[in-house]
PDB file of C-alpha atoms in Angstrom:
ATOM      1  CA  MET A   1     -10.404 103.341  59.801  1.00  0.00           C
ATOM      2  CA  ASP A   2     -14.103 104.140  59.846  1.00  0.00           C
ATOM      3  CA  VAL A   3     -15.937 103.843  56.568  1.00  0.00           C
ATOM      4  CA  PRO A   4     -19.178 105.718  55.840  1.00  0.00           C
ATOM      5  CA  VAL A   5     -22.232 103.596  55.237  1.00  0.00           C
ATOM      6  CA  PRO A   6     -25.490 104.915  53.800  1.00  0.00           C
ATOM      7  CA  PRO A   7     -28.457 105.029  56.188  1.00  0.00           C
ATOM      8  CA  VAL A   8     -30.555 101.880  56.064  1.00  0.00           C
ATOM      9  CA  PRO A   9     -33.895 100.724  57.449  1.00  0.00           C
ATOM     10  CA  VAL A  10     -33.645  99.220  60.910  1.00  0.00           C
ATOM     11  CA  ARG A  11     -35.003  95.689  61.206  1.00  0.00           C
ATOM     12  CA  TYR A  12     -34.267  93.505  64.201  1.00  0.00           C
ATOM     13  CA  GLY A  13     -33.776  89.747  64.052  1.00  0.00           C
ATOM     14  CA  ILE A  14     -36.507  87.708  65.727  1.00  0.00           C
ATOM     15  CA  GLY A  15     -35.570  86.759  69.247  1.00  0.00           C
ATOM     16  CA  LYS A  16     -32.122  88.323  68.939  1.00  0.00           C
ATOM     17  CA  LYS A  17     -30.495  91.581  69.863  1.00  0.00           C
ATOM     18  CA  SER A  18     -29.366  92.026  66.299  1.00  0.00           C
ATOM     19  CA  LEU A  19     -29.707  94.384  63.396  1.00  0.00           C
ATOM     20  CA  PRO A  20     -29.105  93.811  59.706  1.00  0.00           C
ATOM     21  CA  PHE A  21     -26.558  96.230  58.305  1.00  0.00           C
ATOM     22  CA  ILE A  22     -26.897  96.764  54.565  1.00  0.00           C
ATOM     23  CA  ASN A  23     -24.202  97.796  52.091  1.00  0.00           C
ATOM     24  CA  ASN A  24     -23.261  95.463  49.234  1.00  0.00           C
ATOM     25  CA  ASP A  25     -24.035  94.719  45.599  1.00  0.00           C
ATOM     26  CA  ARG A  26     -25.367  91.209  46.218  1.00  0.00           C
ATOM     27  CA  ASN A  27     -28.979  90.456  46.937  1.00  0.00           C
ATOM     28  CA  LYS A  28     -30.329  93.572  45.207  1.00  0.00           C
ATOM     29  CA  GLY A  29     -27.785  95.644  47.144  1.00  0.00           C
ATOM     30  CA  ILE A  30     -28.211  93.819  50.439  1.00  0.00           C
ATOM     31  CA  LEU A  31     -25.562  92.303  52.649  1.00  0.00           C
ATOM     32  CA  LEU A  32     -26.509  91.247  56.135  1.00  0.00           C
ATOM     33  CA  VAL A  33     -24.259  91.869  59.116  1.00  0.00           C
ATOM     34  CA  TRP A  34     -25.932  90.951  62.381  1.00  0.00           C
ATOM     35  CA  ALA A  35     -24.968  93.384  65.123  1.00  0.00           C
ATOM     36  CA  ARG A  36     -24.730  91.522  68.418  1.00  0.00           C
ATOM     37  CA  ASP A  37     -24.813  94.368  70.924  1.00  0.00           C
ATOM     38  CA  ASP A  38     -26.123  97.849  71.567  1.00  0.00           C
ATOM     39  CA  ASP A  39     -22.788  99.492  70.683  1.00  0.00           C
ATOM     40  CA  ALA A  40     -22.822  97.950  67.236  1.00  0.00           C
ATOM     41  CA  ILE A  41     -26.440  98.992  66.774  1.00  0.00           C
ATOM     42  CA  ALA A  42     -25.530 102.542  67.793  1.00  0.00           C
ATOM     43  CA  GLN A  43     -22.657 102.531  65.307  1.00  0.00           C
ATOM     44  CA  ALA A  44     -24.959 101.307  62.578  1.00  0.00           C
ATOM     45  CA  SER A  45     -27.577 103.929  63.345  1.00  0.00           C
ATOM     46  CA  THR A  46     -25.001 106.717  62.927  1.00  0.00           C
ATOM     47  CA  GLY A  47     -23.891 105.324  59.570  1.00  0.00           C
ATOM     48  CA  MET A  48     -20.329 104.653  60.772  1.00  0.00           C
ATOM     49  CA  MET A  49     -18.859 101.238  61.403  1.00  0.00           C
ATOM     50  CA  SER A  50     -15.226 100.146  61.451  1.00  0.00           C
ATOM     51  CA  LYS A  51     -14.036  97.226  59.380  1.00  0.00           C
ATOM     52  CA  SER A  52     -13.089  95.389  62.562  1.00  0.00           C
ATOM     53  CA  ALA A  53     -16.544  96.017  64.007  1.00  0.00           C
ATOM     54  CA  ILE A  54     -18.138  94.624  60.867  1.00  0.00           C
ATOM     55  CA  ALA A  55     -15.977  91.502  61.104  1.00  0.00           C
ATOM     56  CA  ASN A  56     -16.797  91.043  64.762  1.00  0.00           C
ATOM     57  CA  THR A  57     -20.541  91.293  64.231  1.00  0.00           C
ATOM     58  CA  CYS A  58     -20.808  88.654  61.498  1.00  0.00           C
ATOM     59  CA  THR A  59     -22.442  85.371  62.431  1.00  0.00           C
ATOM     60  CA  MET A  60     -22.018  82.274  60.331  1.00  0.00           C
ATOM     61  CA  LEU A  61     -25.099  80.705  58.822  1.00  0.00           C
ATOM     62  CA  PRO A  62     -25.738  77.035  59.574  1.00  0.00           C
ATOM     63  CA  THR A  63     -25.484  74.275  57.024  1.00  0.00           C
ATOM     64  CA  ILE A  64     -28.729  72.347  56.665  1.00  0.00           C
ATOM     65  CA  PHE A  65     -30.007  69.079  55.269  1.00  0.00           C
ATOM     66  CA  LEU A  66     -33.576  69.007  53.957  1.00  0.00           C
ATOM     67  CA  ASN A  67     -35.885  66.195  52.929  1.00  0.00           C
ATOM     68  CA  HIS A  68     -37.254  67.512  49.636  1.00  0.00           C
ATOM     69  CA  GLY A  69     -40.121  65.028  49.245  1.00  0.00           C
ATOM     70  CA  GLY A  70     -41.358  63.165  46.204  1.00  0.00           C
ATOM     71  CA  GLY A  71     -41.184  65.197  42.995  1.00  0.00           C
ATOM     72  CA  PRO A  72     -43.459  68.254  43.290  1.00  0.00           C
ATOM     73  CA  LEU A  73     -45.700  66.724  45.976  1.00  0.00           C
ATOM     74  CA  PRO A  74     -44.773  69.253  48.720  1.00  0.00           C
ATOM     75  CA  LEU A  75     -45.793  72.090  46.375  1.00  0.00           C
ATOM     76  CA  LEU A  76     -49.061  70.318  45.513  1.00  0.00           C
ATOM     77  CA  ASN A  77     -50.013  69.989  49.196  1.00  0.00           C
ATOM     78  CA  ARG A  78     -49.694  66.224  48.841  1.00  0.00           C
ATOM     79  CA  GLN A  79     -46.875  66.048  51.405  1.00  0.00           C
ATOM     80  CA  PRO A  80     -47.835  68.783  53.870  1.00  0.00           C
ATOM     81  CA  SER A  81     -45.587  67.445  56.630  1.00  0.00           C
ATOM     82  CA  ILE A  82     -42.563  67.573  54.315  1.00  0.00           C
ATOM     83  CA  ALA A  83     -43.500  71.083  53.143  1.00  0.00           C
ATOM     84  CA  SER A  84     -43.823  72.247  56.750  1.00  0.00           C
ATOM     85  CA  SER A  85     -40.513  70.673  57.711  1.00  0.00           C
ATOM     86  CA  ILE A  86     -38.766  72.554  54.900  1.00  0.00           C
ATOM     87  CA  GLN A  87     -40.316  75.865  55.905  1.00  0.00           C
ATOM     88  CA  ASN A  88     -39.489  75.216  59.566  1.00  0.00           C
ATOM     89  CA  SER A  89     -35.835  74.824  58.587  1.00  0.00           C
ATOM     90  CA  LEU A  90     -35.631  78.391  57.272  1.00  0.00           C
ATOM     91  CA  PRO A  91     -32.713  80.185  58.984  1.00  0.00           C
ATOM     92  CA  SER A  92     -33.601  83.376  60.835  1.00  0.00           C
ATOM     93  CA  ASP A  93     -30.722  85.255  59.177  1.00  0.00           C
ATOM     94  CA  ILE A  94     -30.884  86.155  55.496  1.00  0.00           C
ATOM     95  CA  PRO A  95     -28.078  84.679  53.361  1.00  0.00           C
ATOM     96  CA  SER A  96     -26.185  86.625  50.716  1.00  0.00           C
ATOM     97  CA  ALA A  97     -26.298  83.553  48.473  1.00  0.00           C
ATOM     98  CA  ILE A  98     -27.350  79.905  48.571  1.00  0.00           C
ATOM     99  CA  LEU A  99     -25.314  76.875  47.593  1.00  0.00           C
ATOM    100  CA  ILE A 100     -27.546  73.825  47.164  1.00  0.00           C
ATOM    101  CA  ILE A 101     -26.331  70.253  46.685  1.00  0.00           C
ATOM    102  CA  SER A 102     -29.049  68.083  45.152  1.00  0.00           C
ATOM    103  CA  ALA A 103     -29.452  64.315  45.221  1.00  0.00           C
ATOM    104  CA  HIS A 104     -30.710  64.582  41.629  1.00  0.00           C
ATOM    105  CA  TYR A 105     -27.528  66.024  40.173  1.00  0.00           C
ATOM    106  CA  GLU A 106     -24.457  63.875  39.510  1.00  0.00           C
ATOM    107  CA  SER A 107     -21.429  64.740  37.426  1.00  0.00           C
ATOM    108  CA  ALA A 108     -17.795  63.776  36.948  1.00  0.00           C
ATOM    109  CA  PRO A 109     -16.008  66.046  37.416  1.00  0.00           C
ATOM    110  CA  ILE A 110     -18.162  67.868  39.964  1.00  0.00           C
ATOM    111  CA  ALA A 111     -20.412  70.403  38.221  1.00  0.00           C
ATOM    112  CA  ILE A 112     -20.937  73.953  39.476  1.00  0.00           C
ATOM    113  CA  GLN A 113     -23.915  75.785  38.023  1.00  0.00           C
ATOM    114  CA  SER A 114     -22.840  79.117  36.563  1.00  0.00           C
ATOM    115  CA  ARG A 115     -26.019  80.444  34.936  1.00  0.00           C
ATOM    116  CA  LEU A 116     -26.705  84.160  35.237  1.00  0.00           C
ATOM    117  CA  ARG A 117     -30.429  83.448  35.686  1.00  0.00           C
ATOM    118  CA  HIS A 118     -31.837  80.030  36.526  1.00  0.00           C
ATOM    119  CA  LYS A 119     -34.556  78.111  34.735  1.00  0.00           C
ATOM    120  CA  LEU A 120     -36.338  74.993  36.034  1.00  0.00           C
ATOM    121  CA  LEU A 121     -35.696  71.380  35.115  1.00  0.00           C
ATOM    122  CA  PHE A 122     -38.886  69.347  35.521  1.00  0.00           C
ATOM    123  CA  ASP A 123     -37.139  66.049  36.159  1.00  0.00           C
ATOM    124  CA  TYR A 124     -40.254  64.095  37.175  1.00  0.00           C
ATOM    125  CA  TYR A 125     -43.017  62.314  35.328  1.00  0.00           C
ATOM    126  CA  GLY A 126     -46.717  61.599  35.693  1.00  0.00           C
ATOM    127  CA  PHE A 127     -47.723  64.525  37.906  1.00  0.00           C
ATOM    128  CA  PRO A 128     -50.570  67.034  37.368  1.00  0.00           C
ATOM    129  CA  PRO A 129     -50.111  69.542  34.521  1.00  0.00           C
ATOM    130  CA  GLU A 130     -49.790  72.495  36.904  1.00  0.00           C
ATOM    131  CA  SER A 131     -46.604  70.971  38.341  1.00  0.00           C
ATOM    132  CA  TYR A 132     -44.910  71.638  34.978  1.00  0.00           C
ATOM    133  CA  GLN A 133     -45.908  75.305  34.938  1.00  0.00           C
ATOM    134  CA  TYR A 134     -43.989  76.556  37.960  1.00  0.00           C
ATOM    135  CA  LYS A 135     -42.024  79.776  37.520  1.00  0.00           C
ATOM    136  CA  TYR A 136     -38.979  80.341  39.692  1.00  0.00           C
ATOM    137  CA  SER A 137     -35.955  82.171  38.385  1.00  0.00           C
ATOM    138  CA  PRO A 138     -33.388  83.273  40.962  1.00  0.00           C
ATOM    139  CA  ALA A 139     -30.147  84.832  39.817  1.00  0.00           C
ATOM    140  CA  GLY A 140     -26.959  82.836  39.708  1.00  0.00           C
ATOM    141  CA  ASP A 141     -23.742  84.010  41.320  1.00  0.00           C
ATOM    142  CA  GLU A 142     -20.652  83.872  39.099  1.00  0.00           C
ATOM    143  CA  LYS A 143     -18.292  84.997  41.849  1.00  0.00           C
ATOM    144  CA  LEU A 144     -19.562  82.322  44.211  1.00  0.00           C
ATOM    145  CA  ALA A 145     -19.302  79.687  41.477  1.00  0.00           C
ATOM    146  CA  GLN A 146     -15.699  80.697  40.847  1.00  0.00           C
ATOM    147  CA  ARG A 147     -14.915  80.618  44.567  1.00  0.00           C
ATOM    148  CA  ILE A 148     -16.350  77.100  44.846  1.00  0.00           C
ATOM    149  CA  HIS A 149     -14.221  76.017  41.883  1.00  0.00           C
ATOM    150  CA  THR A 150     -11.126  77.441  43.592  1.00  0.00           C
ATOM    151  CA  LEU A 151     -11.904  75.843  46.950  1.00  0.00           C
ATOM    152  CA  LEU A 152     -12.441  72.447  45.351  1.00  0.00           C
ATOM    153  CA  ALA A 153      -9.203  72.765  43.370  1.00  0.00           C
ATOM    154  CA  GLU A 154      -7.322  73.539  46.580  1.00  0.00           C
ATOM    155  CA  SER A 155      -8.622  70.210  47.929  1.00  0.00           C
ATOM    156  CA  ASN A 156      -7.690  68.365  44.712  1.00  0.00           C
ATOM    157  CA  VAL A 157     -11.310  67.883  43.687  1.00  0.00           C
ATOM    158  CA  PRO A 158     -11.748  68.449  39.926  1.00  0.00           C
ATOM    159  CA  SER A 159     -14.758  70.539  38.962  1.00  0.00           C
ATOM    160  CA  GLN A 160     -16.271  72.256  35.940  1.00  0.00           C
ATOM    161  CA  PHE A 161     -18.784  75.027  35.291  1.00  0.00           C
ATOM    162  CA  GLU A 162     -22.237  74.138  33.943  1.00  0.00           C
ATOM    163  CA  SER A 163     -24.232  76.948  32.336  1.00  0.00           C
ATOM    164  CA  GLU A 164     -27.129  75.083  30.701  1.00  0.00           C
ATOM    165  CA  ARG A 165     -28.785  72.836  33.286  1.00  0.00           C
ATOM    166  CA  GLY A 166     -31.788  74.174  35.183  1.00  0.00           C
ATOM    167  CA  LEU A 167     -32.640  73.759  38.852  1.00  0.00           C
ATOM    168  CA  ASP A 168     -33.937  70.212  39.395  1.00  0.00           C
ATOM    169  CA  HIS A 169     -36.799  69.469  41.786  1.00  0.00           C
ATOM    170  CA  GLY A 170     -34.340  68.689  44.578  1.00  0.00           C
ATOM    171  CA  MET A 171     -33.366  72.341  44.299  1.00  0.00           C
ATOM    172  CA  PHE A 172     -36.445  74.296  43.295  1.00  0.00           C
ATOM    173  CA  VAL A 173     -38.999  72.549  45.538  1.00  0.00           C
ATOM    174  CA  PRO A 174     -37.288  73.506  48.828  1.00  0.00           C
ATOM    175  CA  LEU A 175     -36.190  76.898  47.495  1.00  0.00           C
ATOM    176  CA  MET A 176     -39.745  77.800  46.427  1.00  0.00           C
ATOM    177  CA  LEU A 177     -40.988  76.927  49.903  1.00  0.00           C
ATOM    178  CA  MET A 178     -38.203  78.755  51.733  1.00  0.00           C
ATOM    179  CA  TYR A 179     -37.580  81.775  49.508  1.00  0.00           C
ATOM    180  CA  PRO A 180     -40.675  82.118  47.278  1.00  0.00           C
ATOM    181  CA  GLU A 181     -39.656  85.554  45.989  1.00  0.00           C
ATOM    182  CA  ALA A 182     -36.459  84.096  44.443  1.00  0.00           C
ATOM    183  CA  GLU A 183     -34.599  87.148  45.754  1.00  0.00           C
ATOM    184  CA  ILE A 184     -31.401  85.342  46.790  1.00  0.00           C
ATOM    185  CA  PRO A 185     -28.743  84.224  44.265  1.00  0.00           C
ATOM    186  CA  VAL A 186     -28.371  80.446  43.939  1.00  0.00           C
ATOM    187  CA  VAL A 187     -25.578  78.132  42.848  1.00  0.00           C
ATOM    188  CA  GLY A 188     -26.247  74.422  42.405  1.00  0.00           C
ATOM    189  CA  LEU A 189     -23.574  71.788  42.994  1.00  0.00           C
ATOM    190  CA  SER A 190     -23.562  68.185  41.830  1.00  0.00           C
ATOM    191  CA  LEU A 191     -22.634  65.001  43.600  1.00  0.00           C
ATOM    192  CA  HIS A 192     -19.934  62.747  42.179  1.00  0.00           C
ATOM    193  CA  PRO A 193     -21.558  59.703  40.500  1.00  0.00           C
ATOM    194  CA  SER A 194     -19.284  57.325  42.417  1.00  0.00           C
ATOM    195  CA  LEU A 195     -21.137  58.393  45.600  1.00  0.00           C
ATOM    196  CA  ASP A 196     -17.838  57.704  47.372  1.00  0.00           C
ATOM    197  CA  VAL A 197     -18.092  58.867  50.975  1.00  0.00           C
ATOM    198  CA  ASP A 198     -14.495  60.100  51.216  1.00  0.00           C
ATOM    199  CA  ILE A 199     -14.848  62.233  48.087  1.00  0.00           C
ATOM    200  CA  HIS A 200     -17.986  63.897  49.413  1.00  0.00           C
ATOM    201  CA  LEU A 201     -16.522  64.506  52.853  1.00  0.00           C
ATOM    202  CA  THR A 202     -13.582  66.190  51.107  1.00  0.00           C
ATOM    203  CA  ILE A 203     -16.025  68.333  49.122  1.00  0.00           C
ATOM    204  CA  GLY A 204     -17.818  69.321  52.320  1.00  0.00           C
ATOM    205  CA  LYS A 205     -14.578  70.301  54.065  1.00  0.00           C
ATOM    206  CA  ALA A 206     -13.521  72.341  51.046  1.00  0.00           C
ATOM    207  CA  LEU A 207     -16.750  74.354  51.245  1.00  0.00           C
ATOM    208  CA  ARG A 208     -16.307  75.364  54.897  1.00  0.00           C
ATOM    209  CA  PRO A 209     -14.949  78.882  54.205  1.00  0.00           C
ATOM    210  CA  LEU A 210     -18.233  79.775  52.491  1.00  0.00           C
ATOM    211  CA  ARG A 211     -19.939  79.883  55.879  1.00  0.00           C
ATOM    212  CA  GLN A 212     -17.840  82.962  56.663  1.00  0.00           C
ATOM    213  CA  ASP A 213     -19.159  84.600  53.501  1.00  0.00           C
ATOM    214  CA  ASN A 214     -22.803  84.487  54.620  1.00  0.00           C
ATOM    215  CA  VAL A 215     -23.543  81.649  52.169  1.00  0.00           C
ATOM    216  CA  LEU A 216     -26.270  79.203  53.159  1.00  0.00           C
ATOM    217  CA  ILE A 217     -25.199  75.646  52.284  1.00  0.00           C
ATOM    218  CA  ILE A 218     -28.152  73.301  51.769  1.00  0.00           C
ATOM    219  CA  GLY A 219     -28.010  69.558  51.199  1.00  0.00           C
ATOM    220  CA  SER A 220     -31.237  68.403  49.553  1.00  0.00           C
ATOM    221  CA  GLY A 221     -32.054  64.706  49.706  1.00  0.00           C
ATOM    222  CA  TYR A 222     -34.282  62.259  51.525  1.00  0.00           C
ATOM    223  CA  ALA A 223     -33.312  60.457  54.719  1.00  0.00           C
ATOM    224  CA  PHE A 224     -35.365  57.460  53.597  1.00  0.00           C
ATOM    225  CA  HIS A 225     -35.300  56.744  49.877  1.00  0.00           C
ATOM    226  CA  ASN A 226     -36.423  53.332  48.697  1.00  0.00           C
ATOM    227  CA  MET A 227     -38.800  53.912  45.803  1.00  0.00           C
ATOM    228  CA  GLN A 228     -40.459  50.509  46.212  1.00  0.00           C
ATOM    229  CA  TYR A 229     -41.445  51.369  49.786  1.00  0.00           C
ATOM    230  CA  LEU A 230     -42.210  55.028  49.082  1.00  0.00           C
ATOM    231  CA  LEU A 231     -44.751  53.957  46.481  1.00  0.00           C
ATOM    232  CA  ARG A 232     -46.030  50.990  48.509  1.00  0.00           C
ATOM    233  CA  PRO A 233     -45.231  51.547  52.188  1.00  0.00           C
ATOM    234  CA  THR A 234     -45.417  48.618  54.569  1.00  0.00           C
ATOM    235  CA  GLU A 235     -45.396  48.240  58.322  1.00  0.00           C
ATOM    236  CA  PHE A 236     -41.832  46.969  58.017  1.00  0.00           C
ATOM    237  CA  SER A 237     -40.604  49.863  55.840  1.00  0.00           C
ATOM    238  CA  ILE A 238     -42.014  52.427  58.272  1.00  0.00           C
ATOM    239  CA  GLN A 239     -40.235  50.659  61.121  1.00  0.00           C
ATOM    240  CA  TYR A 240     -37.022  50.595  59.059  1.00  0.00           C
ATOM    241  CA  SER A 241     -37.272  54.372  58.623  1.00  0.00           C
ATOM    242  CA  LYS A 242     -37.772  54.898  62.368  1.00  0.00           C
ATOM    243  CA  GLU A 243     -34.704  52.880  63.283  1.00  0.00           C
ATOM    244  CA  PHE A 244     -32.589  54.471  60.563  1.00  0.00           C
ATOM    245  CA  ASP A 245     -33.685  57.931  61.705  1.00  0.00           C
ATOM    246  CA  LEU A 246     -32.607  57.119  65.262  1.00  0.00           C
ATOM    247  CA  TRP A 247     -29.189  56.052  63.957  1.00  0.00           C
ATOM    248  CA  LEU A 248     -28.839  59.300  61.999  1.00  0.00           C
ATOM    249  CA  ARG A 249     -29.648  61.244  65.158  1.00  0.00           C
ATOM    250  CA  SER A 250     -27.016  59.324  67.108  1.00  0.00           C
ATOM    251  CA  VAL A 251     -24.419  60.286  64.500  1.00  0.00           C
ATOM    252  CA  PHE A 252     -25.329  63.886  63.648  1.00  0.00           C
ATOM    253  CA  VAL A 253     -26.756  65.392  66.851  1.00  0.00           C
ATOM    254  CA  GLY A 254     -24.228  67.041  69.135  1.00  0.00           C
ATOM    255  CA  LYS A 255     -20.780  68.524  68.662  1.00  0.00           C
ATOM    256  CA  ILE A 256     -19.086  67.388  65.465  1.00  0.00           C
ATOM    257  CA  ASN A 257     -15.950  65.283  65.968  1.00  0.00           C
ATOM    258  CA  ASN A 258     -14.456  64.870  62.527  1.00  0.00           C
ATOM    259  CA  ALA A 259     -12.568  61.629  63.120  1.00  0.00           C
ATOM    260  CA  HIS A 260     -15.552  59.982  64.782  1.00  0.00           C
ATOM    261  CA  LEU A 261     -17.962  61.307  62.163  1.00  0.00           C
ATOM    262  CA  GLU A 262     -15.854  60.172  59.243  1.00  0.00           C
ATOM    263  CA  ASN A 263     -15.484  56.671  60.668  1.00  0.00           C
ATOM    264  CA  LYS A 264     -19.252  56.398  61.135  1.00  0.00           C
ATOM    265  CA  LEU A 265     -20.039  57.666  57.654  1.00  0.00           C
ATOM    266  CA  VAL A 266     -17.464  55.608  55.793  1.00  0.00           C
ATOM    267  CA  ASN A 267     -18.926  52.503  57.445  1.00  0.00           C
ATOM    268  CA  TRP A 268     -22.580  53.556  57.387  1.00  0.00           C
ATOM    269  CA  LYS A 269     -23.764  50.518  55.441  1.00  0.00           C
ATOM    270  CA  GLU A 270     -22.382  48.206  58.111  1.00  0.00           C
ATOM    271  CA  GLU A 271     -23.356  50.314  61.125  1.00  0.00           C
ATOM    272  CA  ALA A 272     -26.776  51.716  60.304  1.00  0.00           C
ATOM    273  CA  PRO A 273     -29.822  49.493  60.827  1.00  0.00           C
ATOM    274  CA  HIS A 274     -31.586  48.507  57.583  1.00  0.00           C
ATOM    275  CA  ALA A 275     -29.103  50.625  55.638  1.00  0.00           C
ATOM    276  CA  THR A 276     -29.663  49.157  52.194  1.00  0.00           C
ATOM    277  CA  GLU A 277     -33.412  48.806  52.747  1.00  0.00           C
ATOM    278  CA  CYS A 278     -33.572  52.543  53.460  1.00  0.00           C
ATOM    279  CA  HIS A 279     -31.109  53.473  50.707  1.00  0.00           C
ATOM    280  CA  PRO A 280     -30.636  50.878  47.956  1.00  0.00           C
ATOM    281  CA  ARG A 281     -28.551  53.629  46.339  1.00  0.00           C
ATOM    282  CA  GLU A 282     -27.292  56.404  48.584  1.00  0.00           C
ATOM    283  CA  GLU A 283     -27.558  59.521  46.401  1.00  0.00           C
ATOM    284  CA  HIS A 284     -30.321  60.910  48.653  1.00  0.00           C
ATOM    285  CA  LEU A 285     -28.215  60.426  51.779  1.00  0.00           C
ATOM    286  CA  ILE A 286     -24.874  61.793  50.557  1.00  0.00           C
ATOM    287  CA  PRO A 287     -25.979  65.489  50.637  1.00  0.00           C
ATOM    288  CA  LEU A 288     -26.337  65.086  54.416  1.00  0.00           C
ATOM    289  CA  PHE A 289     -22.723  63.912  54.616  1.00  0.00           C
ATOM    290  CA  VAL A 290     -21.558  66.912  52.579  1.00  0.00           C
ATOM    291  CA  VAL A 291     -23.257  69.563  54.728  1.00  0.00           C
ATOM    292  CA  ALA A 292     -22.137  67.899  57.966  1.00  0.00           C
ATOM    293  CA  ALA A 293     -18.530  68.018  56.759  1.00  0.00           C
ATOM    294  CA  ALA A 294     -19.000  71.613  55.580  1.00  0.00           C
ATOM    295  CA  ALA A 295     -20.091  72.709  59.051  1.00  0.00           C
ATOM    296  CA  GLY A 296     -16.636  72.312  60.607  1.00  0.00           C
ATOM    297  CA  GLU A 297     -15.079  70.803  63.709  1.00  0.00           C
ATOM    298  CA  GLU A 298     -16.699  73.178  66.190  1.00  0.00           C
ATOM    299  CA  ALA A 299     -20.213  72.850  64.774  1.00  0.00           C
ATOM    300  CA  VAL A 300     -23.104  71.346  66.702  1.00  0.00           C
ATOM    301  CA  GLY A 301     -25.695  69.240  64.921  1.00  0.00           C
ATOM    302  CA  GLU A 302     -29.365  69.220  65.809  1.00  0.00           C
ATOM    303  CA  VAL A 303     -32.651  67.935  64.436  1.00  0.00           C
ATOM    304  CA  ASP A 304     -34.115  70.957  62.691  1.00  0.00           C
ATOM    305  CA  ALA A 305     -37.497  69.462  61.805  1.00  0.00           C
ATOM    306  CA  HIS A 306     -38.987  66.002  62.020  1.00  0.00           C
ATOM    307  CA  VAL A 307     -41.621  64.066  60.098  1.00  0.00           C
ATOM    308  CA  GLU A 308     -42.976  61.553  62.576  1.00  0.00           C
ATOM    309  CA  GLY A 309     -44.634  59.182  60.167  1.00  0.00           C
ATOM    310  CA  LYS A 310     -48.102  59.648  61.691  1.00  0.00           C
ATOM    311  CA  ALA A 311     -49.893  60.024  58.363  1.00  0.00           C
ATOM    312  CA  ALA A 312     -50.865  56.838  56.605  1.00  0.00           C
ATOM    313  CA  GLY A 313     -47.926  55.396  54.689  1.00  0.00           C
ATOM    314  CA  GLU A 314     -45.554  58.151  55.800  1.00  0.00           C
ATOM    315  CA  HIS A 315     -41.950  57.282  56.627  1.00  0.00           C
ATOM    316  CA  VAL A 316     -39.963  58.869  59.437  1.00  0.00           C
ATOM    317  CA  VAL A 317     -37.343  61.416  58.352  1.00  0.00           C
ATOM    318  CA  SER A 318     -35.503  64.339  59.945  1.00  0.00           C
ATOM    319  CA  ASN A 319     -33.957  67.559  58.706  1.00  0.00           C
ATOM    320  CA  PHE A 320     -30.611  68.451  60.299  1.00  0.00           C
ATOM    321  CA  ARG A 321     -28.930  71.767  61.054  1.00  0.00           C
ATOM    322  CA  PHE A 322     -25.250  72.272  61.831  1.00  0.00           C
ATOM    323  CA  SER A 323     -24.226  75.563  63.434  1.00  0.00           C
TER     324      SER A 323
END
């Protein structure tokens, strides 16, 4: 059955034969359906599109892992390479909502942010006064929060709603760089404080259906996170980061094979070079594991952006995309 759709502005995706089709209450009334061919575009232009045509034209957003930098430094132009890498990881398609998993949020049971409108949590110390004055207030998404709760329950992962906590810097720093207008609803998700790999792979798998709902799943961490070396980099620590980055590439680039991936990740401390030197505690690495698992068996991983460590004292890190 054909359903009438109000006329909408035509805007083509960059480098794609695609058109956003708009008719939903999310995103200030915007839902994106990317039409893949001329027939779908013609249907859209006439204001008529069948339900099956809509389903067939949807493309799934990738899952991405971002290096969010040190505190507010990317926003202060103190880590320009990190800021650029975040902006270069911006998907070309516009999500209906964003789910972000931050290295700076741990809770047992898993916490799902359910605020109607977000505030900021300035969870850093000793930075310039202006870094405590940022304003960024995207809407929450109660329906998405409830869906996440249901998906986790179906995978036997206990979770709870959290309506008080603001967006920490692992959330708001990349979001301000990627979506500065705060026009897209956001839900934050915690890690489990055990940092158990199996638990977080289960969480990632549970979140897979969200990709079909035009939800962008972001893991926000840091591929090299040893505070001693970040504050006082050495020739050795920079070399550690290079070798660890190469290992991450060997694991996450290419088609995802779940059994192989899970074996690598469960044993990462034994397999990865300089594992504990790069991550004395792995909370900044685990978001990468979650988004890789969320991508699904048929996903292909790639390096989305890369910080080469050319600046003085800069460690080598990569952002990853799974699509």
